[in-house]
XYZ file of C-alpha atoms in Angstrom:
657
model
C 0.000 0.000 0.000
C 1.360 3.431 -0.927
C 2.211 5.616 2.048
C 0.737 9.124 1.845
C 1.833 12.285 3.593
C -1.607 13.010 5.023
C -1.544 9.692 6.871
C 1.627 10.586 8.789
C 2.496 13.203 11.368
C 5.203 15.375 9.812
C 5.178 18.219 12.326
C 7.939 18.943 14.835
C 8.220 21.539 17.588
C 11.808 22.341 16.561
C 13.742 21.605 13.386
C 17.122 22.006 11.748
C 16.988 25.036 9.404
C 18.063 24.063 5.907
C 16.796 26.795 3.573
C 16.388 30.572 4.030
C 13.667 32.691 2.422
C 14.270 36.445 2.410
C 11.230 38.692 1.943
C 11.242 42.355 1.006
C 11.252 44.789 3.953
C 7.775 46.193 3.303
C 5.910 42.910 2.761
C 2.411 43.013 4.254
C 1.502 40.824 7.209
C -1.366 39.131 5.357
C 1.079 38.085 2.605
C 3.470 36.598 5.158
C 0.659 34.680 6.830
C -0.643 33.388 3.497
C 2.848 32.248 2.431
C 3.426 30.544 5.785
C 0.089 28.715 5.553
C 0.822 27.489 2.016
C 4.259 26.184 3.034
C 3.087 24.331 6.163
C -0.285 23.151 4.762
C -0.735 19.439 3.956
C -0.085 18.172 0.447
C -3.731 17.243 -0.051
C -4.642 20.895 0.628
C -2.121 22.194 -1.925
C 0.685 22.918 0.551
C 4.287 21.735 0.799
C 3.901 20.263 4.328
C 7.236 21.719 5.390
C 8.364 23.384 8.624
C 8.583 27.170 8.650
C 9.490 29.838 11.202
C 10.960 33.375 11.289
C 14.676 33.700 11.963
C 13.986 36.112 14.842
C 11.170 36.063 17.380
C 9.442 39.286 18.465
C 11.882 39.948 21.319
C 14.888 39.369 19.084
C 13.420 41.601 16.373
C 13.350 44.455 18.877
C 17.014 43.848 19.734
C 18.452 42.952 16.341
C 17.737 44.342 12.902
C 14.655 42.693 11.391
C 15.683 41.332 8.009
C 12.402 39.567 7.120
C 14.247 36.262 7.041
C 12.503 32.899 7.436
C 13.856 29.395 7.920
C 12.474 26.291 6.204
C 13.058 22.673 7.195
C 11.212 19.386 7.281
C 10.643 16.436 9.579
C 12.519 13.196 9.018
C 9.413 11.420 7.692
C 8.707 14.317 5.329
C 12.250 14.119 3.978
C 12.004 10.374 3.359
C 8.703 10.743 1.526
C 10.180 13.651 -0.430
C 13.139 11.461 -1.407
C 10.672 8.973 -2.873
C 8.782 11.755 -4.670
C 11.881 13.153 -6.419
C 13.128 9.644 -7.295
C 16.400 9.544 -5.326
C 18.351 6.321 -5.892
C 20.147 4.776 -2.899
C 22.233 1.645 -2.274
C 20.398 -1.423 -0.964
C 21.656 -4.012 1.506
C 22.342 -6.391 -1.418
C 24.742 -3.763 -2.916
C 22.379 -2.857 -5.774
C 21.180 0.674 -6.529
C 17.408 1.211 -6.461
C 14.937 4.075 -6.322
C 14.153 4.804 -2.684
C 10.640 4.078 -1.394
C 9.402 4.776 2.116
C 7.615 1.423 2.304
C 10.842 -0.541 1.682
C 13.144 1.842 3.596
C 14.550 -0.941 5.806
C 16.059 -2.603 2.721
C 18.441 0.313 2.098
C 22.003 0.374 3.377
C 22.626 2.738 6.244
C 18.954 3.317 7.040
C 17.880 3.292 10.659
C 14.869 4.889 12.309
C 17.233 6.618 14.741
C 19.786 7.624 12.100
C 19.443 11.136 10.672
C 22.373 10.784 8.245
C 20.698 8.501 5.696
C 19.967 11.533 3.496
C 22.762 14.061 3.045
C 22.100 17.700 3.837
C 22.447 18.499 0.117
C 19.733 15.929 -0.726
C 17.452 17.377 1.968
C 17.897 20.893 0.585
C 17.194 19.617 -2.941
C 13.931 18.052 -1.702
C 12.857 21.309 -0.027
C 13.671 23.295 -3.181
C 11.626 20.838 -5.250
C 8.634 21.201 -2.921
C 8.823 25.007 -2.819
C 9.076 25.252 -6.614
C 6.056 22.977 -7.000
C 3.837 25.099 -4.767
C 1.217 26.174 -7.288
C -1.789 28.440 -7.174
C -5.186 26.801 -6.713
C -8.146 29.160 -6.871
C -6.272 32.373 -5.929
C -6.540 35.196 -8.453
C -3.738 37.242 -6.903
C -1.175 37.202 -4.102
C -2.953 38.450 -0.961
C -2.098 42.089 -0.348
C -0.770 42.568 -3.908
C -3.623 42.824 -6.439
C -1.144 43.588 -9.232
C 0.567 40.174 -8.740
C -1.908 38.044 -10.692
C -2.232 34.288 -10.266
C -3.991 31.522 -12.128
C -4.407 27.820 -11.309
C -1.125 25.976 -11.770
C 1.110 29.083 -11.625
C 4.323 28.607 -9.626
C 3.910 30.653 -6.455
C 7.636 30.965 -5.807
C 8.263 32.247 -9.331
C 5.504 34.862 -9.011
C 6.780 35.957 -5.590
C 10.312 36.360 -6.974
C 9.290 38.259 -10.120
C 6.999 40.523 -8.053
C 9.840 41.412 -5.675
C 8.011 40.016 -2.647
C 10.600 37.261 -2.172
C 14.150 38.566 -2.576
C 15.952 35.216 -2.633
C 15.829 31.596 -1.536
C 19.084 29.860 -0.637
C 20.327 26.808 1.321
C 22.382 27.266 4.466
C 25.943 26.084 4.920
C 26.774 23.490 7.552
C 29.835 25.184 9.077
C 31.168 22.067 10.790
C 30.861 19.861 7.687
C 32.237 22.658 5.502
C 35.331 23.008 7.694
C 36.022 19.267 7.425
C 35.609 19.398 3.649
C 37.951 22.402 3.355
C 40.644 20.673 5.414
C 40.642 17.672 3.087
C 40.238 19.733 -0.086
C 42.216 22.918 -0.549
C 43.483 24.507 2.694
C 46.726 22.517 2.572
C 48.289 22.882 -0.879
C 49.475 19.460 -2.011
C 49.439 17.360 -5.151
C 46.677 14.935 -4.260
C 43.325 13.709 -5.474
C 40.271 15.722 -4.521
C 37.661 14.283 -2.114
C 35.077 13.923 -4.887
C 32.658 11.847 -2.778
C 32.914 14.439 -0.005
C 32.198 17.248 -2.503
C 29.221 15.277 -3.771
C 27.905 14.750 -0.236
C 28.085 18.470 0.526
C 27.368 20.206 -2.801
C 25.621 17.518 -4.839
C 26.384 15.571 -7.999
C 26.574 18.422 -10.534
C 29.373 20.277 -8.757
C 31.165 17.046 -7.826
C 31.142 16.037 -11.516
C 32.668 19.375 -12.492
C 35.534 19.035 -10.015
C 35.973 15.397 -11.016
C 36.255 16.416 -14.665
C 38.582 19.339 -13.849
C 40.922 16.982 -11.994
C 40.737 14.327 -14.714
C 41.281 16.844 -17.533
C 44.278 18.364 -15.738
C 46.023 14.996 -15.387
C 45.041 14.092 -18.971
C 46.801 17.243 -20.219
C 50.151 16.179 -18.713
C 51.109 13.779 -21.585
C 50.365 16.544 -24.124
C 52.466 18.984 -22.086
C 55.382 16.544 -21.754
C 55.402 15.662 -25.470
C 54.822 19.267 -26.566
C 57.774 20.684 -24.652
C 60.564 19.121 -26.806
C 58.651 20.038 -29.984
C 58.590 23.645 -28.768
C 62.308 23.633 -27.924
C 63.880 21.722 -30.832
C 61.762 21.514 -34.010
C 59.869 24.795 -34.078
C 59.684 25.420 -37.842
C 59.673 21.807 -39.101
C 55.954 21.497 -39.590
C 56.198 18.125 -41.302
C 57.503 16.673 -38.034
C 54.334 17.850 -36.331
C 52.363 15.136 -38.155
C 53.275 12.750 -35.339
C 52.324 15.326 -32.697
C 49.005 16.160 -34.420
C 48.191 12.441 -34.758
C 48.904 11.942 -31.077
C 46.669 14.940 -30.350
C 43.833 13.271 -32.263
C 44.177 9.942 -30.435
C 44.643 11.745 -27.103
C 41.537 13.934 -27.456
C 39.408 10.924 -28.409
C 40.707 8.519 -25.782
C 40.501 10.950 -22.843
C 36.859 11.766 -23.609
C 35.897 8.097 -23.941
C 37.754 7.132 -20.760
C 36.058 10.019 -18.952
C 32.637 8.715 -20.027
C 33.463 5.348 -18.455
C 34.685 6.922 -15.226
C 31.682 9.257 -15.177
C 29.284 6.310 -15.594
C 31.000 4.485 -12.731
C 30.741 7.523 -10.431
C 27.158 8.416 -11.256
C 26.038 4.795 -10.858
C 27.605 4.799 -7.388
C 25.835 8.077 -6.616
C 22.522 6.875 -8.019
C 22.017 9.640 -10.593
C 22.703 7.318 -13.550
C 19.546 5.416 -12.596
C 17.295 8.350 -11.729
C 14.223 8.211 -13.921
C 13.462 11.438 -15.764
C 9.791 11.934 -15.098
C 7.498 13.851 -17.398
C 8.831 17.362 -17.124
C 6.516 19.953 -15.674
C 6.499 23.515 -17.068
C 9.506 25.547 -15.938
C 8.654 28.237 -13.367
C 9.240 31.071 -15.872
C 6.913 29.611 -18.534
C 3.738 31.628 -19.118
C 0.731 31.488 -21.410
C -3.037 31.137 -21.564
C -4.406 28.621 -19.078
C -5.526 25.367 -20.698
C -5.449 21.570 -20.492
C -2.276 19.674 -21.391
C -3.434 16.988 -23.879
C -0.803 14.502 -22.606
C -1.152 14.784 -18.835
C -4.684 16.173 -18.693
C -3.487 18.751 -16.146
C -4.413 22.399 -16.191
C -1.364 24.492 -17.067
C -0.361 27.506 -19.165
C -0.245 26.858 -22.907
C 1.765 28.828 -25.447
C 1.570 28.244 -29.224
C 4.716 26.739 -30.691
C 4.583 28.962 -33.787
C 4.860 32.099 -31.618
C 8.009 30.702 -30.001
C 9.468 29.850 -33.409
C 8.724 33.378 -34.653
C 10.541 34.831 -31.662
C 13.524 32.527 -32.255
C 13.886 33.083 -36.016
C 12.774 36.730 -36.302
C 14.401 38.157 -33.156
C 16.889 35.810 -31.439
C 18.631 34.547 -34.573
C 19.131 38.026 -36.117
C 20.397 39.316 -32.763
C 22.912 36.477 -32.470
C 24.080 37.108 -36.058
C 24.436 40.832 -35.261
C 26.560 39.973 -32.194
C 28.725 37.659 -34.318
C 29.210 40.444 -36.874
C 30.166 42.868 -34.096
C 32.670 40.306 -32.803
C 34.271 40.090 -36.255
C 34.324 43.897 -36.471
C 36.209 44.092 -33.149
C 38.586 41.430 -34.484
C 39.451 43.600 -37.503
C 40.178 46.531 -35.170
C 42.568 44.205 -33.332
C 44.402 43.435 -36.583
C 44.701 47.173 -37.314
C 46.329 47.560 -33.874
C 48.698 44.678 -34.689
C 49.753 46.393 -37.948
C 50.278 49.667 -36.074
C 52.402 48.004 -33.369
C 54.445 46.067 -35.949
C 55.080 49.212 -38.010
C 56.162 51.107 -34.907
C 58.568 48.332 -33.949
C 60.074 48.115 -37.434
C 60.706 51.857 -37.504
C 62.342 52.091 -34.075
C 63.519 48.543 -33.306
C 63.847 49.254 -29.582
C 63.177 46.826 -26.721
C 60.215 48.949 -25.632
C 58.469 48.522 -28.989
C 59.181 44.767 -28.942
C 57.160 44.578 -25.712
C 54.502 46.727 -27.376
C 53.943 43.960 -29.932
C 52.059 41.974 -27.253
C 49.828 44.872 -26.169
C 47.187 44.522 -28.951
C 46.742 40.812 -28.118
C 46.413 41.557 -24.395
C 43.829 44.300 -25.042
C 41.950 42.012 -27.422
C 41.937 39.186 -24.839
C 40.426 41.548 -22.239
C 37.814 42.770 -24.734
C 36.937 39.146 -25.567
C 36.284 38.366 -21.883
C 34.107 41.480 -21.494
C 32.125 40.684 -24.656
C 31.613 37.069 -23.568
C 30.162 38.170 -20.218
C 27.906 40.867 -21.702
C 26.649 38.480 -24.364
C 25.865 35.886 -21.686
C 23.375 38.263 -20.027
C 21.770 39.067 -23.387
C 21.525 35.357 -24.271
C 19.826 34.574 -20.943
C 17.300 37.384 -21.459
C 16.539 36.301 -25.034
C 16.191 32.622 -24.151
C 13.847 33.466 -21.271
C 11.817 35.749 -23.586
C 11.432 32.884 -26.078
C 9.229 31.281 -23.382
C 10.304 27.632 -23.507
C 7.980 25.274 -21.678
C 10.642 22.855 -20.382
C 13.794 23.623 -18.430
C 15.744 21.233 -20.704
C 14.663 23.166 -23.830
C 15.599 26.459 -22.179
C 19.060 25.145 -21.261
C 19.674 23.686 -24.747
C 18.853 26.970 -26.503
C 20.934 28.987 -24.048
C 23.948 26.673 -24.374
C 23.764 26.788 -28.185
C 23.684 30.599 -28.228
C 26.565 30.949 -25.780
C 28.791 28.266 -27.325
C 28.458 29.629 -30.869
C 29.312 33.185 -29.820
C 32.166 32.200 -27.495
C 33.694 29.907 -30.107
C 33.681 32.615 -32.787
C 34.702 35.379 -30.387
C 37.675 33.437 -29.003
C 38.907 31.576 -32.088
C 37.916 33.686 -35.140
C 41.107 35.744 -34.984
C 43.230 32.593 -34.775
C 41.501 31.045 -37.801
C 41.921 34.318 -39.721
C 45.638 34.501 -38.910
C 46.158 30.821 -39.773
C 44.195 30.510 -43.009
C 43.937 34.046 -44.407
C 47.076 35.864 -43.280
C 49.034 32.580 -43.047
C 51.336 34.164 -40.476
C 52.441 31.340 -38.163
C 54.608 33.595 -36.007
C 51.666 35.912 -35.311
C 49.455 32.867 -34.721
C 51.799 31.553 -32.017
C 52.036 34.969 -30.407
C 48.255 35.548 -30.455
C 47.435 32.055 -29.192
C 49.892 32.337 -26.291
C 48.669 35.813 -25.322
C 44.963 34.928 -25.528
C 45.426 31.726 -23.519
C 47.535 33.216 -20.718
C 45.574 36.495 -20.449
C 42.196 34.745 -20.327
C 43.457 32.393 -17.596
C 44.751 35.259 -15.446
C 41.544 37.282 -15.914
C 39.340 34.321 -14.998
C 41.317 33.678 -11.810
C 40.979 37.334 -10.744
C 37.341 37.926 -11.721
C 35.894 34.578 -10.628
C 37.731 33.975 -7.352
C 40.202 36.542 -6.014
C 38.088 39.708 -6.389
C 34.836 38.182 -5.000
C 36.807 36.616 -2.122
C 38.337 39.979 -1.199
C 34.928 41.701 -1.277
C 33.382 38.904 0.796
C 36.127 39.158 3.420
C 35.475 42.904 3.768
C 31.745 42.287 4.213
C 32.406 39.552 6.782
C 34.563 41.893 8.879
C 31.800 44.535 8.877
C 29.133 42.028 9.991
C 31.303 40.633 12.812
C 32.058 44.125 14.133
C 28.347 44.880 14.098
C 27.551 41.665 15.996
C 30.227 42.382 18.623
C 28.763 45.841 19.203
C 25.335 44.423 20.147
C 24.611 44.646 23.873
C 22.406 41.557 24.068
C 22.186 38.166 25.717
C 20.797 36.595 22.528
C 22.751 33.737 20.954
C 23.135 35.348 17.550
C 25.339 32.652 15.956
C 22.659 31.529 13.495
C 21.619 35.137 12.874
C 25.218 36.101 12.064
C 25.579 33.121 9.708
C 22.397 33.964 7.806
C 23.305 37.665 7.532
C 26.760 36.757 6.201
C 25.477 34.230 3.685
C 22.599 36.284 2.341
C 25.047 38.936 1.111
C 27.251 36.399 -0.685
C 27.100 36.156 -4.454
C 24.874 33.558 -6.080
C 26.600 30.705 -7.888
C 24.995 30.497 -11.335
C 25.891 26.869 -12.015
C 28.725 24.944 -13.621
C 28.040 26.138 -17.180
C 30.584 28.994 -17.052
C 33.190 26.725 -15.459
C 32.719 24.079 -18.156
C 32.800 26.811 -20.801
C 36.209 27.920 -19.499
C 37.533 24.343 -19.806
C 35.902 24.000 -23.239
C 37.729 27.087 -24.532
C 40.958 25.889 -22.909
C 40.521 22.530 -24.673
C 40.140 24.469 -27.920
C 43.331 26.472 -27.381
C 45.214 23.234 -26.669
C 43.818 21.060 -29.464
C 42.893 23.319 -32.394
C 46.375 24.679 -33.138
C 48.552 22.169 -31.301
C 50.992 21.786 -34.188
C 51.725 25.531 -34.080
C 51.928 26.090 -30.321
C 52.521 22.773 -28.499
C 53.328 24.628 -25.274
C 49.617 25.444 -24.762
C 49.028 22.202 -22.830
C 51.789 23.057 -20.335
C 50.214 26.449 -19.583
C 46.807 24.769 -19.236
C 48.198 22.291 -16.680
C 49.760 25.085 -14.614
C 46.506 27.040 -14.698
C 44.350 24.070 -13.731
C 46.428 23.164 -10.685
C 45.610 26.603 -9.291
C 42.080 26.516 -10.742
C 41.187 23.538 -8.548
C 42.033 25.479 -5.392
C 40.566 28.808 -6.519
C 37.301 27.153 -7.590
C 37.161 25.271 -4.278
C 37.691 28.551 -2.398
C 34.984 30.139 -4.533
C 32.470 27.408 -3.719
C 33.190 27.328 0.005
C 33.831 30.965 0.915
C 32.739 33.311 -1.876
C 29.306 32.143 -3.039
C 26.175 31.036 -1.252
C 25.808 27.307 -1.011
C 24.077 26.241 -4.249
C 21.163 23.845 -4.272
C 22.165 20.290 -5.109
C 21.146 19.103 -8.577
C 21.308 15.460 -9.779
C 23.510 15.025 -12.840
C 24.859 12.075 -14.823
C 26.986 13.591 -17.635
C 28.683 16.790 -18.859
C 27.396 17.027 -22.448
C 28.927 16.622 -25.921
C 30.560 20.015 -26.635
C 34.084 18.677 -26.040
C 33.589 15.962 -28.667
C 32.589 18.594 -31.234
C 35.758 20.549 -30.473
C 37.914 17.430 -30.925
C 36.411 16.870 -34.415
C 37.146 20.486 -35.415
C 40.714 20.109 -34.120
C 41.349 17.244 -36.579
C 40.373 19.484 -39.511
C 42.417 22.510 -38.377
C 45.581 20.536 -37.614
C 45.465 18.720 -40.957
C 44.966 22.042 -42.755
C 47.869 23.679 -40.905
C 50.220 20.801 -41.710
C 49.101 20.925 -45.355
C 49.982 24.645 -45.467
C 53.528 24.137 -44.123
C 56.438 24.933 -46.521
C 57.917 21.455 -46.071
C 54.705 19.709 -47.155
C 54.136 22.194 -49.997
C 57.644 21.476 -51.290
C 56.627 17.852 -51.936
C 53.975 19.074 -54.410
C 55.624 22.088 -56.112
C 53.428 22.004 -59.223
C 50.072 20.430 -58.357
C 48.248 22.075 -55.452
C 45.161 20.001 -56.267
C 47.023 16.798 -55.380
C 48.115 18.353 -52.090
C 44.544 19.343 -51.207
C 43.237 15.868 -52.081
C 45.900 14.169 -49.951
C 45.258 16.505 -46.979
C 41.504 15.865 -47.227
C 42.098 12.113 -47.491
C 44.361 12.133 -44.430
C 41.835 14.242 -42.514
C 39.026 11.784 -43.377
C 41.226 8.827 -42.397
C 42.020 10.426 -39.040
C 38.348 11.209 -38.443
C 37.493 7.602 -39.284
C 40.143 6.451 -36.786
C 38.649 8.795 -34.188
C 35.129 7.387 -34.629
C 36.443 3.806 -34.617
C 38.182 4.502 -31.293
C 35.007 6.090 -29.907
C 32.997 3.039 -30.978
C 35.577 0.536 -29.688
C 35.685 2.047 -26.192
C 32.260 1.498 -24.535
C 30.778 4.503 -22.733
C 29.940 2.331 -19.712
C 32.152 -0.338 -18.111
C 31.012 -3.935 -18.492
C 30.002 -4.357 -14.837
C 27.817 -1.225 -15.017
C 26.132 -2.507 -18.196
C 25.374 -5.821 -16.468
C 23.890 -4.105 -13.411
C 21.729 -1.813 -15.539
C 20.484 -4.741 -17.640
C 19.690 -6.741 -14.483
C 17.663 -3.860 -13.049
C 15.760 -3.469 -16.323
C 15.014 -7.211 -16.356
C 13.774 -7.122 -12.752
C 11.564 -4.121 -13.527
C 9.989 -5.965 -16.479
C 9.441 -9.084 -14.364
C 7.816 -7.023 -11.610
C 5.539 -5.366 -14.191
C 4.529 -8.800 -15.587
C 3.699 -10.097 -12.097
C 1.623 -7.011 -11.377
C -0.297 -7.450 -14.634
C -0.852 -11.167 -13.917
C -2.153 -10.285 -10.463
C -4.656 -7.839 -11.944
C -5.807 -10.410 -14.535
C -6.271 -13.064 -11.807
C -8.321 -10.690 -9.676
C -10.511 -9.807 -12.660
C -11.108 -13.504 -13.436
C -12.173 -14.142 -9.825
C -14.690 -11.292 -9.988
C -16.293 -12.444 -13.274
C -18.112 -15.562 -11.848
C -19.564 -13.435 -9.048
C -20.925 -10.935 -11.548
C -22.422 -13.697 -13.787
C -24.093 -15.235 -10.697
C -25.708 -11.928 -9.897
C -26.987 -11.631 -13.494
C -28.636 -15.116 -13.276
C -30.295 -14.207 -9.983
C -31.672 -11.081 -11.597
């Protein structure tokens, strides 16, 4: 029998605060009361059945500054039922991974009625976020106290409260004791060691743990390229024909590391349970809006928006805007080349050491402009993608990623392609590639970690001085923590971090036969990136909500295919290779294309030969699928048997009639 929330007592007199909701200062009392009632109401009445209380009581509000801050938690039973609702997968006593159910909770490893550590804090916060986001309007026409904030049945209440400015933010709290333990094993002591990926996963969730796992893996995978590239850089700089071996190794390397990562990723995510999490029918994303109607698939009442209107917005507004941004990027690139010509002319006329340093200035300025343009475009892409009004979160993310990747790829690499294949200036290509790579790495370290950390430290000092000045007997430890964390920046997800690695992968692989030292610089950067990103997650940003994840996407594979084409073209353009075909350029082009196709074929053969999942994971997944089918057959047989038993009774009644 299915266990329901209404049948269980999920209330507690006190609870561990997990999530903070900050309301605007002037929110009306009737709005606060309505929000509280919707959060604590039972599921059958349209509530979230969570625990909710203000951060400060009335006496404390008179003593301390009232920040309109509220704490949200849940009882243990509520958390377990929430784990079943979101489809969390946990390890059973027989060492298999299965979707957690409250009814069979005793079958899961580590579960005990007196044990509160069965669910991690990150999983509990994910469950609360899921419940808050799925609080939807019933028969309300507006938010009480705010007639301008309209509602309709099925509208996400949290989304409306955020867009109306009634709710300022919702964020999960840090666990200071657990965070300190994680920091001690992670980044506080600088040493060449593996990261505590399982510990990161337990505290921050699977998505962030996967990023740090990939960052560590990619850094170690770059070491062979760095070691092999160093002698090429030192001894055979201009002999491009000798780079055939290096470019071929690059091809095999880029293919093998991605395939091996897929296997390791499958092993990790199976152990964490996210590889088995069933993707349920996606509900409309909170930002989706439209005319209220009935979904023909689910039969539920929800906003509907015509697909043709979305397509018109994409093709008549978003696409032209993206093309305009790409054109502007190319225009800025041509200004950069004018600066290069000016600097080169100045150096040739004077020939001094000062002007030789000046040769690098245009590339440095261009690298800074590229970073600024990438960040500005990101905001525009987010606004446009939100305006397109995609129904599903997955569709929204796909369109946003496509916009950002296309622009970043052209913005970062267009100048290098122009230098390589139009100007055919290999010396300038090496100089530009080195400057862009090193400058972008330094800027990212400063902007993403060092500057926010410095600002956060200053804010923390101000808050602590303020707390010390309070003449009160109140234990304000929790209050101080919440005040500190609410002013921290919000972590926007791993997309920007992956994008940084994606561009780094491009700098290393696209023009490896021209600048083989790129991998060495990438390794040096990533060793510091691990620690700066860890510092950023633990001390600079608010704790992000945990999100289940099982993979990192396919963008890196696309880059590895492009790298095959560019390296073959660069080798074909080298003087040594051209000397072999002094008369017939057509033969040279045909041979280069044939070699490029052969290398691509080798790449795809390698990708096919290396399975994405290890054999033992494939067996376990197949066994689970078989057991699910057998359970479904038994359930169907049981229903058929029950129906057959009822038929004689019904026929007997008909005869009596």
